[in-house]
XYZ file of C-alpha atoms in Angstrom:
485
model
C -38.126 -0.725 12.203
C -38.182 2.735 10.715
C -35.069 4.221 9.071
C -34.365 6.802 11.788
C -34.377 4.073 14.526
C -32.079 1.932 12.340
C -29.821 4.896 11.800
C -29.440 5.514 15.525
C -28.620 1.814 16.159
C -26.044 1.766 13.380
C -24.367 4.971 14.848
C -24.291 3.358 18.318
C -22.930 0.210 16.901
C -20.141 2.041 15.009
C -19.187 3.964 18.195
C -19.121 0.740 20.103
C -17.057 -0.830 17.414
C -14.513 1.871 17.449
C -14.145 1.814 21.221
C -13.634 -1.957 21.201
C -11.004 -1.579 18.423
C -9.142 1.095 20.359
C -9.444 -0.856 23.607
C -8.087 -4.078 22.196
C -5.267 -2.242 20.440
C -4.402 -0.252 23.529
C -3.960 -3.491 25.497
C -1.478 -4.843 22.870
C 0.580 -1.687 22.727
C 0.309 -1.382 26.574
C 1.823 -4.884 26.967
C 4.700 -4.052 24.607
C 5.472 -0.744 26.369
C 5.290 -2.475 29.771
C 7.962 -4.811 28.618
C 10.223 -1.971 27.648
C 9.517 -0.178 30.946
C 10.567 -3.364 32.804
C 13.846 -3.801 30.923
C 14.636 -0.092 31.186
C 14.200 -0.194 34.978
C 16.059 -3.462 35.320
C 18.752 -3.299 32.698
C 18.932 -0.370 30.214
C 19.304 2.550 32.565
C 22.446 1.132 34.161
C 24.188 0.938 30.873
C 23.940 4.643 30.021
C 26.550 7.202 31.085
C 27.029 7.924 34.758
C 25.217 11.277 34.745
C 22.065 9.633 33.363
C 21.896 6.497 35.431
C 20.035 7.996 38.408
C 17.139 9.558 36.714
C 14.432 10.800 38.977
C 10.875 9.406 38.489
C 10.016 11.901 35.796
C 13.103 10.871 33.882
C 11.999 7.297 33.737
C 8.492 8.303 32.683
C 10.013 10.528 29.970
C 12.101 7.627 28.543
C 9.174 5.237 28.543
C 6.997 7.936 27.053
C 9.510 8.451 24.226
C 9.409 4.772 23.453
C 5.582 4.751 23.700
C 5.271 7.669 21.291
C 7.583 6.060 18.698
C 5.918 2.610 18.957
C 2.425 4.073 18.597
C 3.436 6.386 15.719
C 5.034 3.477 13.776
C 2.241 1.033 14.623
C -0.246 3.588 13.170
C 1.917 4.094 10.068
C 2.520 0.424 9.300
C -1.049 -0.661 10.109
C -0.267 -2.649 13.179
C -3.220 -1.096 15.063
C -5.762 -1.754 12.284
C -7.580 -4.566 14.032
C -10.458 -5.815 11.998
C -9.145 -4.205 8.786
C -6.027 -6.242 7.876
C -5.769 -9.992 7.604
C -4.617 -11.716 10.765
C -1.146 -12.542 9.367
C -0.579 -9.196 7.878
C -1.720 -7.478 11.164
C 0.787 -9.561 13.112
C 3.584 -8.881 10.529
C 2.850 -5.112 10.534
C 2.904 -4.838 14.374
C 6.099 -6.901 14.695
C 7.750 -4.855 12.044
C 6.594 -1.540 13.758
C 8.034 -2.903 17.041
C 11.324 -3.813 15.404
C 11.628 -0.277 13.930
C 10.804 1.309 17.281
C 13.420 -0.821 18.948
C 15.978 0.120 16.348
C 15.188 3.763 16.991
C 15.372 3.424 20.815
C 18.561 1.345 20.550
C 20.176 4.169 18.615
C 18.977 6.711 21.279
C 20.314 4.596 24.109
C 23.656 4.148 22.289
C 24.030 7.899 22.258
C 23.120 8.071 25.947
C 25.652 5.316 26.647
C 28.354 7.066 24.500
C 29.070 3.692 22.841
C 27.181 0.927 20.904
C 24.576 -0.422 23.351
C 24.809 -4.112 24.263
C 22.211 -5.817 22.023
C 21.509 -9.096 23.771
C 18.818 -7.814 26.111
C 17.272 -5.829 23.205
C 17.047 -9.074 21.243
C 15.454 -10.873 24.224
C 12.928 -7.983 24.627
C 12.079 -8.126 20.925
C 11.454 -11.882 21.170
C 9.179 -11.390 24.142
C 7.332 -8.550 22.381
C 6.873 -10.697 19.219
C 5.416 -13.533 21.362
C 3.060 -11.080 23.021
C 1.928 -9.626 19.558
C 1.348 -13.145 17.994
C -0.655 -14.484 20.890
C -2.560 -11.314 21.695
C -3.534 -10.443 18.158
C -4.801 -13.902 17.492
C -7.006 -13.733 20.536
C -8.106 -10.170 19.969
C -8.999 -10.843 16.283
C -11.176 -13.822 17.345
C -12.894 -11.570 19.936
C -13.378 -8.835 17.415
C -14.741 -11.091 14.758
C -17.125 -12.716 17.219
C -18.538 -9.324 18.165
C -18.486 -7.775 14.711
C -19.168 -10.276 11.909
C -18.382 -9.494 8.295
C -20.323 -6.559 6.819
C -23.148 -7.687 4.495
C -23.142 -5.808 1.230
C -25.579 -5.025 -1.550
C -23.804 -4.537 -4.841
C -25.263 -2.192 -7.472
C -23.577 -3.008 -10.832
C -23.722 -2.212 -14.478
C -23.242 -4.183 -17.693
C -19.646 -5.240 -17.031
C -19.082 -8.691 -15.475
C -19.144 -8.532 -11.755
C -16.757 -11.466 -11.254
C -13.792 -9.196 -10.744
C -15.511 -7.169 -8.082
C -16.883 -10.331 -6.348
C -13.326 -11.831 -6.371
C -11.943 -8.783 -4.579
C -14.474 -8.911 -1.888
C -14.307 -12.723 -1.719
C -10.674 -12.415 -0.847
C -11.680 -10.697 2.382
C -14.690 -12.817 3.557
C -13.521 -12.024 7.055
C -14.590 -8.460 6.481
C -17.131 -8.346 3.674
C -19.818 -10.585 2.215
C -21.846 -9.665 -0.874
C -25.363 -10.990 -0.033
C -27.313 -9.445 -2.836
C -26.875 -7.756 -6.236
C -29.066 -5.481 -8.325
C -28.535 -4.230 -11.848
C -28.680 -0.384 -12.280
C -30.766 -0.779 -15.416
C -33.777 -1.761 -13.249
C -34.188 1.930 -12.559
C -33.588 4.345 -9.779
C -36.837 3.650 -7.953
C -36.415 -0.105 -8.085
C -32.756 0.016 -6.957
C -33.576 2.329 -4.066
C -36.572 0.175 -3.051
C -34.235 -2.898 -3.120
C -31.678 -1.110 -0.902
C -34.372 -0.092 1.679
C -35.946 -3.632 1.593
C -32.530 -5.230 2.145
C -31.813 -2.907 5.052
C -35.194 -3.518 6.672
C -34.769 -7.290 6.396
C -31.192 -7.139 7.635
C -29.901 -8.718 4.456
C -27.240 -5.924 4.159
C -25.849 -3.003 6.120
C -23.839 -1.246 3.436
C -23.990 -0.742 -0.315
C -21.274 -1.100 -3.007
C -21.633 1.158 -6.034
C -19.706 -0.786 -8.640
C -18.657 0.179 -12.198
C -21.680 2.239 -13.137
C -21.945 5.439 -15.046
C -21.727 8.862 -13.291
C -25.283 9.669 -14.463
C -26.611 6.462 -12.710
C -24.273 6.832 -9.768
C -24.952 10.390 -8.668
C -28.650 10.036 -7.639
C -27.812 6.792 -5.824
C -25.012 8.597 -3.917
C -27.437 11.298 -2.796
C -30.008 8.738 -1.887
C -27.631 6.793 0.394
C -26.208 9.907 1.892
C -29.626 11.400 2.579
C -30.763 8.113 4.270
C -27.507 7.688 6.260
C -26.747 4.495 4.443
C -23.073 3.449 4.413
C -21.809 3.015 0.895
C -18.524 1.936 -0.808
C -17.607 3.563 -4.096
C -15.221 2.109 -6.652
C -13.697 5.320 -7.973
C -13.187 6.214 -11.644
C -10.061 8.096 -12.929
C -11.841 11.467 -12.733
C -12.715 10.738 -9.002
C -9.061 10.076 -8.276
C -8.018 13.294 -10.004
C -10.540 15.300 -7.841
C -9.153 13.815 -4.693
C -6.199 16.127 -4.953
C -8.185 19.184 -5.969
C -7.554 22.341 -3.941
C -10.592 23.931 -2.354
C -10.970 27.673 -3.179
C -13.295 30.232 -1.596
C -12.989 33.155 -3.962
C -16.790 33.580 -4.428
C -19.742 32.851 -2.229
C -19.766 29.230 -3.529
C -17.031 26.606 -3.196
C -14.751 25.954 -6.186
C -12.242 23.199 -6.823
C -8.917 23.750 -8.541
C -6.841 21.003 -10.248
C -3.469 22.409 -11.349
C -1.937 21.862 -14.770
C 1.420 21.014 -13.002
C 1.282 18.193 -10.533
C 4.233 19.466 -8.379
C 5.042 23.114 -7.568
C 8.592 24.399 -8.143
C 9.428 24.323 -4.401
C 8.180 20.811 -4.195
C 10.279 19.714 -7.083
C 13.417 21.377 -5.543
C 12.816 19.678 -2.132
C 12.155 16.273 -3.810
C 15.310 16.575 -5.864
C 17.425 17.434 -2.814
C 16.070 14.398 -0.947
C 16.685 12.129 -3.939
C 20.346 13.166 -4.277
C 21.194 13.096 -0.569
C 19.322 9.797 -0.045
C 20.918 8.164 -3.128
C 24.488 9.160 -2.022
C 23.951 7.841 1.533
C 22.382 4.527 0.312
C 25.092 3.997 -2.290
C 27.735 4.218 0.461
C 25.788 2.046 2.873
C 24.773 -0.618 0.313
C 28.088 -0.878 -1.438
C 29.130 -4.065 0.346
C 25.861 -5.767 -0.616
C 26.154 -4.478 -4.164
C 29.712 -5.984 -4.398
C 28.570 -9.359 -3.078
C 25.607 -9.374 -5.469
C 27.815 -8.642 -8.467
C 30.187 -11.424 -7.522
C 27.303 -13.977 -7.119
C 25.816 -13.097 -10.549
C 29.198 -13.275 -12.288
C 30.211 -16.551 -10.658
C 26.950 -18.219 -11.417
C 26.928 -18.050 -15.172
C 29.776 -15.664 -16.087
C 27.264 -13.415 -17.822
C 26.982 -9.662 -17.516
C 26.311 -8.253 -13.999
C 24.026 -5.353 -14.896
C 20.909 -5.419 -17.053
C 20.045 -2.271 -18.930
C 16.664 -1.729 -20.362
C 14.792 1.190 -21.940
C 12.104 2.658 -19.719
C 10.002 5.844 -19.726
C 9.988 8.538 -17.075
C 8.355 12.037 -16.967
C 6.608 13.107 -20.192
C 7.373 9.650 -21.565
C 11.097 10.480 -21.938
C 13.150 7.312 -22.456
C 16.155 6.412 -20.444
C 18.173 3.207 -19.659
C 17.290 1.715 -16.255
C 19.954 -0.293 -14.401
C 19.367 -3.437 -12.495
C 21.418 -6.393 -11.339
C 20.630 -9.120 -13.842
C 18.161 -11.668 -12.321
C 17.244 -13.605 -15.472
C 19.100 -15.810 -17.942
C 21.025 -13.956 -20.660
C 18.551 -15.318 -23.293
C 15.326 -14.406 -21.286
C 13.925 -12.321 -24.182
C 15.874 -13.718 -27.119
C 12.741 -13.443 -29.247
C 12.672 -9.596 -28.635
C 9.143 -9.690 -27.091
C 8.685 -7.687 -23.895
C 7.028 -9.820 -21.242
C 6.229 -9.208 -17.543
C 7.721 -11.671 -15.123
C 5.389 -14.486 -14.133
C 5.073 -16.341 -10.854
C 7.621 -19.157 -10.805
C 9.126 -17.786 -14.070
C 11.777 -20.318 -15.289
C 13.778 -17.545 -16.861
C 14.805 -16.303 -13.305
C 18.150 -17.729 -12.101
C 18.647 -19.107 -8.574
C 20.735 -16.026 -7.749
C 18.003 -13.886 -9.377
C 15.290 -15.386 -7.247
C 17.207 -14.425 -4.069
C 18.109 -10.864 -5.078
C 14.549 -10.195 -6.336
C 13.209 -11.446 -3.053
C 15.482 -9.109 -1.149
C 15.092 -6.321 -3.764
C 18.934 -6.213 -4.126
C 18.384 -6.189 -7.926
C 16.996 -2.640 -7.652
C 20.108 -1.113 -6.029
C 21.825 0.070 -9.217
C 18.781 2.339 -9.797
C 20.302 4.685 -7.115
C 22.578 5.733 -10.012
C 19.505 6.523 -12.156
C 18.205 8.654 -9.308
C 21.520 10.579 -9.010
C 21.358 11.167 -12.857
C 17.827 12.666 -12.485
C 16.064 9.943 -14.563
C 14.160 8.756 -11.491
C 13.080 9.717 -8.002
C 12.890 7.643 -4.848
C 9.085 7.814 -4.889
C 6.940 7.831 -8.051
C 5.166 5.528 -10.491
C 7.298 2.636 -11.472
C 8.830 3.121 -14.973
C 7.380 1.029 -17.794
C 8.877 -0.148 -21.047
C 7.824 1.804 -24.130
C 6.316 -1.277 -25.820
C 4.160 -2.056 -22.825
C 3.084 1.614 -22.525
C 2.034 1.554 -26.177
C -0.130 -1.470 -25.511
C -1.663 0.064 -22.437
C -2.440 3.331 -24.208
C -4.350 1.499 -26.999
C -7.104 0.504 -24.509
C -6.453 2.900 -21.671
C -5.384 6.393 -22.915
C -5.397 7.747 -19.309
C -2.226 5.622 -18.653
C -0.316 8.696 -19.938
C -1.411 10.659 -16.830
C 0.999 8.767 -14.610
C 3.882 10.200 -16.477
C 3.221 13.718 -15.224
C 5.997 13.075 -12.712
C 9.329 11.253 -12.649
C 9.317 7.543 -12.438
C 10.291 6.176 -9.025
C 12.226 3.416 -7.280
C 9.141 2.801 -5.189
C 5.637 4.231 -5.354
C 2.054 4.267 -4.070
C 1.063 1.363 -6.305
C 3.925 -0.714 -4.924
C 2.952 -0.009 -1.265
C -0.795 -0.439 -1.554
C -1.044 -2.737 -4.517
C 0.650 -5.947 -5.731
C 2.778 -6.919 -8.626
C -0.185 -8.489 -10.261
C -2.630 -5.661 -9.556
C -4.436 -4.817 -12.766
C -3.016 -2.000 -14.844
C -6.243 0.109 -14.344
C -6.076 -0.153 -10.597
C -2.285 0.557 -10.625
C -3.050 3.755 -12.625
C -5.614 4.832 -9.940
C -3.129 4.275 -7.142
C -0.349 6.212 -9.013
C -2.761 9.075 -9.692
C -3.684 9.121 -6.038
C -0.023 9.796 -5.262
C 0.303 12.443 -7.967
C -2.753 14.398 -7.012
C -2.031 14.216 -3.247
C 1.694 14.793 -3.386
C 3.507 16.265 -0.391
C 6.990 15.821 1.111
C 5.525 14.071 4.093
C 3.720 11.704 1.815
C 7.080 10.804 0.202
C 8.627 10.183 3.632
C 5.701 8.055 4.646
C 5.946 5.948 1.499
C 9.709 5.584 2.015
C 9.040 4.129 5.513
C 6.223 1.940 4.271
C 8.571 0.613 1.476
C 10.776 -0.909 4.152
C 7.836 -3.019 5.231
C 6.889 -4.295 1.843
C 10.497 -5.441 1.256
C 9.785 -8.180 3.696
C 6.220 -8.974 2.628
C 6.025 -11.808 -0.042
C 3.013 -10.254 -1.780
C 5.183 -7.359 -2.981
C 7.522 -9.485 -5.114
C 5.251 -12.116 -6.587
C 4.788 -12.386 -10.279
C 1.762 -12.452 -12.507
C -0.100 -15.745 -12.326
C -0.018 -17.353 -15.814
C -3.804 -18.125 -15.643
C -4.669 -14.610 -14.553
C -6.624 -12.535 -17.084
C -5.356 -8.977 -16.611
C -7.596 -6.000 -17.116
C -5.653 -5.159 -20.261
C -6.190 -8.544 -21.966
C -9.885 -8.587 -20.883
C -10.397 -5.073 -22.368
C -8.753 -6.181 -25.667
C -10.920 -9.253 -25.843
C -14.042 -7.135 -25.441
C -12.956 -4.687 -28.085
C -12.217 -7.540 -30.501
C -15.658 -9.092 -29.913
C -17.264 -5.652 -30.554
C -15.325 -5.358 -33.815
C -16.323 -8.905 -34.817
C -20.017 -8.152 -34.085
C -19.864 -5.044 -36.263
C -18.278 -6.938 -39.113
C -20.976 -9.525 -38.902
C -23.645 -6.859 -39.072
């Protein structure tokens, strides 16, 4: 099969794949919207004020349309319609959470229309029915999707660094990717390209992964894949992430990219600060009962201090005292050594486990936001000692301190607690270089989801070798080899 014929087949397959994805997703959303339409017609419309009870046909369509718009918008934002992309359990969780948020919104709207708090019992029943539909349908739809579209077979082009880490990432999603072949970039451009074409012709792979290889080696391979319409995945370097946010200029007759020296413009900083102050004040009032109960629980458990103050760094590496509800024993760091929390850490108290799971321990940081030390969204603040360790082996870590530290951030939404420092840095830089007010709003809404997702609060596995430790080990081995020479 020649490459042009193969290219046409791949394009047709991708079009078919997209249509199947949209069709399966539309059925799920349609069933949920149909349930709302049923309960609106049978129950909800009779509970609104007299003037609105006898909607004409267009009025009913409008109300169902509003619900459909909100549900589709939230499903798209939370990933509930990303069939074939998310794991089955995460897809179900995302769609159920999006449905819950849509129902909360429409409940508030109907309460306004009823001029009093809307009776919640039928809403709860509708939510249960929708949840059952989502669980059953997504399980069936995912099986159908996987049967039609098996995991993508990948050819990994790698350099001298060990490929176990890359393999482990793809192995964690064997439902989506399988690395079937590897080739070392040192074999030369012609050999690597020949291997890619051979693998494509034999059907051994249908995509290429460009791993941790140099820019000089990577550039001709990118052009080759692009020129032959071969799908490729790229593991970006820090410079790639920085260029993601570059502004495109057309001053001359050739395109030019601009990366500004200041990450946020003055108007963006003003709007961001206004949102921080307003949001912190509202949340402090709303969360005050929970904060009081948390403080009482901590005090009654071991009679120790309620709050835990710790030095952290924010914009330009300025130090400040972050405030949290204490979740660990009072002697958690009696040796004075800064340590990240580990999974099943015995220093965490029973009360601490609960408040960390619910993120109640973070609520006092609303005061830090009001004081201007932090923002709602931004890179999480690190301790000076840990920053110093990171900077020894990763000088680019300083880039993430171009903006204020945040209560939540891009790395928290799209990463995990135990994501490697290097990958967290790339996620934080993605936020910094692509900043907008709408991105902040989106991340705030996505943060609501991760509060209930267990991955977001897990600690570092004790046996895990982090990128930082691995880099230190390599450097030490290099020093030892030089000394021996």
